[in-house]
Amino acid sequence: MNYDDVVLGRRSIRAFKPEPVPRAVLEEVIGLAIRAPSSMNSQPWHLHVLTGEPLDRIRAENTERMITGVKPSKETRDSGSYEGLHRQRQVEIAVQLFEAMGIARDDKEKRQDWVLRGFRQFDAPVSIVVTYDRQLREGDIAQFDCGALVNGLVNAAWSRGLGCVVNSQGIMHSPVVREHAGIPDDQVIIICVAMGYPDESFPANAVVSRRREVADVANFVGFGE
């Protein structure tokens, strides 16, 4: 694929084939992703690549805590409730996904199942937990750098035939993730990326989120008429 094919073709994948992803392919993907820019070349990120039994344990405990009402214990701040246009866009993609899956507004059982899929990291064969050095926690730049890395990660994965979804539900109970992934205390858990080969038969995987037009996003200054 060329760059345009990757960027325009990539979409979030929420169901995966059960087949494992070879370590060599993951190393290729990560090798591309870590070329992401970072502030003063600080490269504050760490990637904990999970599969098999450790990932299954995280899934099970994360889901159990959610079902039993244990209060989330993430290590990053939420943005709070979205309002206005941000809320409108959030609702729009939810409507697209639920329509694709045939989930009615009043179908509590299917809606609950959808939420649990997120806590199970969509049953992906691989989860990459992204962390950064705790000594940089007081600023915002390290998190910005990790965002650049994750963008590179999902695009590199797509170029190798892999799908991803950036998933905060998977690290909702960070102590569980830290324990089973063996993450040291001097790292902050910021996000995880579920990854695997896309299950093309899953309706939601065909959903492409609508994006704002360039004219709505960019303010050009000094370019004349």
Coordinates of C-alpha atoms in Angstrom, one line a residue:
M1 CA 0.0 0.0 0.0
N2 CA 1.1 3.6 -0.5
Y3 CA 0.6 6.2 2.2
D4 CA -2.8 7.4 0.9
D5 CA -4.1 3.9 0.7
V6 CA -3.2 3.3 4.3
V7 CA -4.6 6.5 5.7
L8 CA -7.8 6.6 3.6
G9 CA -8.5 2.8 4.0
R10 CA -7.8 2.4 7.7
R11 CA -10.8 2.1 10.0
S12 CA -11.3 0.9 13.5
I13 CA -11.7 -2.9 13.7
R14 CA -13.9 -4.4 16.5
A15 CA -13.8 -8.1 15.7
F16 CA -10.9 -10.3 14.8
K17 CA -10.0 -13.7 13.4
P18 CA -8.8 -16.0 16.1
E19 CA -5.5 -16.7 14.3
P20 CA -2.4 -15.5 16.1
V21 CA -0.2 -12.6 14.8
P22 CA 3.4 -13.7 14.2
R23 CA 5.9 -11.9 16.4
A24 CA 8.0 -11.0 13.4
V25 CA 5.0 -9.1 11.9
L26 CA 4.5 -7.3 15.2
E27 CA 8.1 -6.3 15.3
E28 CA 7.9 -4.9 11.8
V29 CA 4.8 -2.9 12.8
I30 CA 6.4 -1.6 16.0
G31 CA 9.6 -0.8 14.1
L32 CA 7.7 1.6 11.8
A33 CA 5.6 3.1 14.6
I34 CA 8.6 4.1 16.7
R35 CA 9.7 6.4 13.9
A36 CA 7.0 8.7 15.2
P37 CA 8.2 12.2 16.2
S38 CA 8.7 13.0 19.9
S39 CA 9.6 16.2 21.8
M40 CA 13.4 16.7 21.6
N41 CA 13.7 13.0 20.6
S42 CA 12.7 12.0 24.1
Q43 CA 10.9 8.9 23.0
P44 CA 9.1 8.5 26.3
W45 CA 7.0 5.5 25.2
H46 CA 7.1 1.8 26.1
L47 CA 5.0 -0.9 24.5
H48 CA 3.8 -4.1 26.3
V49 CA 2.7 -6.6 23.7
L50 CA 0.3 -9.2 25.1
T51 CA -1.2 -12.3 23.8
G52 CA -2.4 -15.7 25.1
E53 CA -2.9 -16.4 28.8
P54 CA -1.7 -13.1 30.2
L55 CA -4.1 -11.2 27.9
D56 CA -6.9 -13.6 28.8
R57 CA -6.4 -13.0 32.5
I58 CA -6.6 -9.2 31.9
R59 CA -9.8 -9.6 29.9
A60 CA -11.4 -11.8 32.6
E61 CA -10.6 -9.6 35.6
N62 CA -11.3 -6.3 33.7
T63 CA -14.7 -7.7 32.7
E64 CA -15.5 -9.1 36.1
R65 CA -14.7 -5.7 37.8
M66 CA -17.0 -3.9 35.3
I67 CA -19.9 -6.3 35.8
T68 CA -19.6 -6.2 39.6
G69 CA -19.5 -2.4 39.7
V70 CA -15.9 -1.9 40.8
K71 CA -15.0 1.8 40.3
P72 CA -12.6 2.3 37.4
S73 CA -9.0 3.0 38.3
K74 CA -7.3 4.4 35.2
E75 CA -4.0 6.3 35.5
T76 CA -5.0 9.1 33.0
R77 CA -7.6 11.7 33.3
D78 CA -10.8 11.5 31.3
S79 CA -12.0 14.4 29.2
G80 CA -15.3 14.4 31.0
S81 CA -18.7 14.3 29.3
Y82 CA -18.6 15.5 25.8
E83 CA -21.1 18.3 24.9
G84 CA -22.1 20.2 21.8
L85 CA -20.4 19.2 18.6
H86 CA -18.1 16.7 20.3
R87 CA -21.1 14.9 21.8
Q88 CA -22.8 15.0 18.4
R89 CA -19.9 13.3 16.7
Q90 CA -19.7 10.7 19.5
V91 CA -23.4 9.9 19.1
E92 CA -23.1 9.8 15.3
I93 CA -20.5 7.0 15.3
A94 CA -22.4 5.1 17.9
V95 CA -25.5 5.2 15.7
Q96 CA -23.5 4.0 12.7
L97 CA -22.1 1.1 14.7
F98 CA -25.5 0.1 16.3
E99 CA -27.3 0.3 12.9
A100 CA -24.6 -1.9 11.4
M101 CA -25.0 -4.4 14.2
G102 CA -28.8 -4.3 14.3
I103 CA -28.8 -3.1 17.9
A104 CA -32.0 -1.3 18.8
R105 CA -32.0 1.7 21.1
D106 CA -34.1 -0.2 23.7
D107 CA -32.2 -3.5 23.4
K108 CA -30.4 -3.4 26.8
E109 CA -29.0 -6.9 26.4
K110 CA -27.2 -6.3 23.1
R111 CA -26.0 -2.9 24.3
Q112 CA -24.5 -4.4 27.4
D113 CA -22.9 -7.1 25.3
W114 CA -21.3 -4.4 23.1
V115 CA -19.9 -2.6 26.2
L116 CA -18.4 -5.9 27.5
R117 CA -16.7 -6.5 24.1
G118 CA -14.8 -3.3 24.8
F119 CA -13.7 -4.5 28.2
R120 CA -12.5 -7.7 26.6
Q121 CA -10.6 -5.7 24.1
F122 CA -12.9 -7.0 21.4
D123 CA -11.4 -10.5 21.8
A124 CA -8.3 -9.4 19.8
P125 CA -5.4 -11.9 19.7
V126 CA -3.0 -9.1 20.6
S127 CA -3.2 -6.1 22.9
I128 CA -0.5 -3.5 22.9
V129 CA -0.5 -1.5 26.2
V130 CA 1.2 1.9 25.8
T131 CA 3.0 3.5 28.7
Y132 CA 5.3 6.4 29.3
D133 CA 8.0 7.3 31.8
R134 CA 6.4 8.5 35.1
Q135 CA 9.0 11.2 35.6
L136 CA 7.3 13.0 32.7
R137 CA 3.8 12.9 34.1
E138 CA 3.5 16.5 35.2
G139 CA 3.6 17.8 31.6
D140 CA 1.4 17.1 28.6
I141 CA 4.0 16.5 25.9
A142 CA 4.8 12.9 26.7
Q143 CA 1.1 12.0 26.2
F144 CA 1.1 13.9 23.0
D145 CA 4.2 11.9 21.9
C146 CA 2.4 8.7 22.7
G147 CA -0.5 9.8 20.6
A148 CA 1.8 10.2 17.7
L149 CA 3.2 6.7 18.3
V150 CA -0.3 5.2 18.4
N151 CA -1.2 6.8 15.1
G152 CA 1.9 5.3 13.6
L153 CA 1.1 1.9 15.2
V154 CA -2.4 1.6 13.7
N155 CA -1.3 2.8 10.3
A156 CA 1.7 0.5 10.2
A157 CA -0.6 -2.4 11.3
W158 CA -3.1 -1.6 8.5
S159 CA -0.2 -1.7 5.9
R160 CA 0.5 -5.2 7.0
G161 CA -3.1 -6.5 6.8
L162 CA -3.8 -6.0 10.5
G163 CA -6.7 -4.1 12.0
C164 CA -6.7 -2.2 15.3
V165 CA -8.9 -0.3 17.6
V166 CA -7.6 2.2 20.2
N167 CA -9.3 1.1 23.4
S168 CA -9.5 2.8 26.7
Q169 CA -11.9 0.3 28.2
G170 CA -9.1 -2.3 28.1
I171 CA -7.1 -0.3 30.6
M172 CA -10.0 0.8 32.7
H173 CA -8.7 -1.1 35.6
S174 CA -5.0 -0.3 35.3
P175 CA -3.9 -2.4 38.4
V176 CA -5.1 -5.5 36.7
V177 CA -3.2 -4.6 33.5
R178 CA -0.1 -3.7 35.4
E179 CA 0.0 -7.0 37.3
H180 CA -0.5 -9.4 34.4
A181 CA 1.6 -7.4 31.9
G182 CA 4.4 -7.0 34.4
I183 CA 4.5 -3.2 33.9
P184 CA 7.0 -1.5 36.3
D185 CA 5.9 1.2 38.7
D186 CA 8.0 3.9 36.9
Q187 CA 5.7 3.8 33.9
V188 CA 2.2 5.3 33.5
I189 CA -0.4 3.3 31.6
I190 CA -2.1 5.6 29.1
I191 CA -3.9 3.5 26.5
C192 CA -4.1 0.1 24.8
V193 CA -4.5 -1.0 21.2
A194 CA -6.4 -4.2 20.3
M195 CA -4.8 -5.7 17.2
G196 CA -5.3 -8.7 14.9
Y197 CA -6.5 -9.8 11.5
P198 CA -9.9 -8.3 10.7
D199 CA -13.0 -10.5 10.7
E200 CA -14.6 -9.1 7.5
S201 CA -17.9 -10.9 8.3
F202 CA -18.5 -8.7 11.3
P203 CA -20.8 -5.8 10.2
A204 CA -19.3 -3.1 12.4
N205 CA -15.9 -3.6 10.8
A206 CA -17.3 -2.0 7.6
V207 CA -18.2 1.2 9.4
V208 CA -16.1 4.2 8.4
S209 CA -16.4 7.2 10.6
R210 CA -17.3 10.5 8.9
R211 CA -14.6 13.2 9.1
R212 CA -14.8 17.0 9.0
E213 CA -13.8 18.7 5.8
V214 CA -10.4 20.4 5.4
A215 CA -12.2 23.8 5.2
D216 CA -13.8 23.1 8.6
V217 CA -10.6 22.1 10.2
A218 CA -7.8 24.2 8.8
N219 CA -7.4 28.0 9.0
F220 CA -5.0 29.2 6.3
V221 CA -3.2 32.5 7.0
G222 CA -1.1 34.5 4.5
F223 CA -2.0 32.5 1.4
G224 CA -3.8 35.3 -0.4
E225 CA -7.1 34.7 -2.2

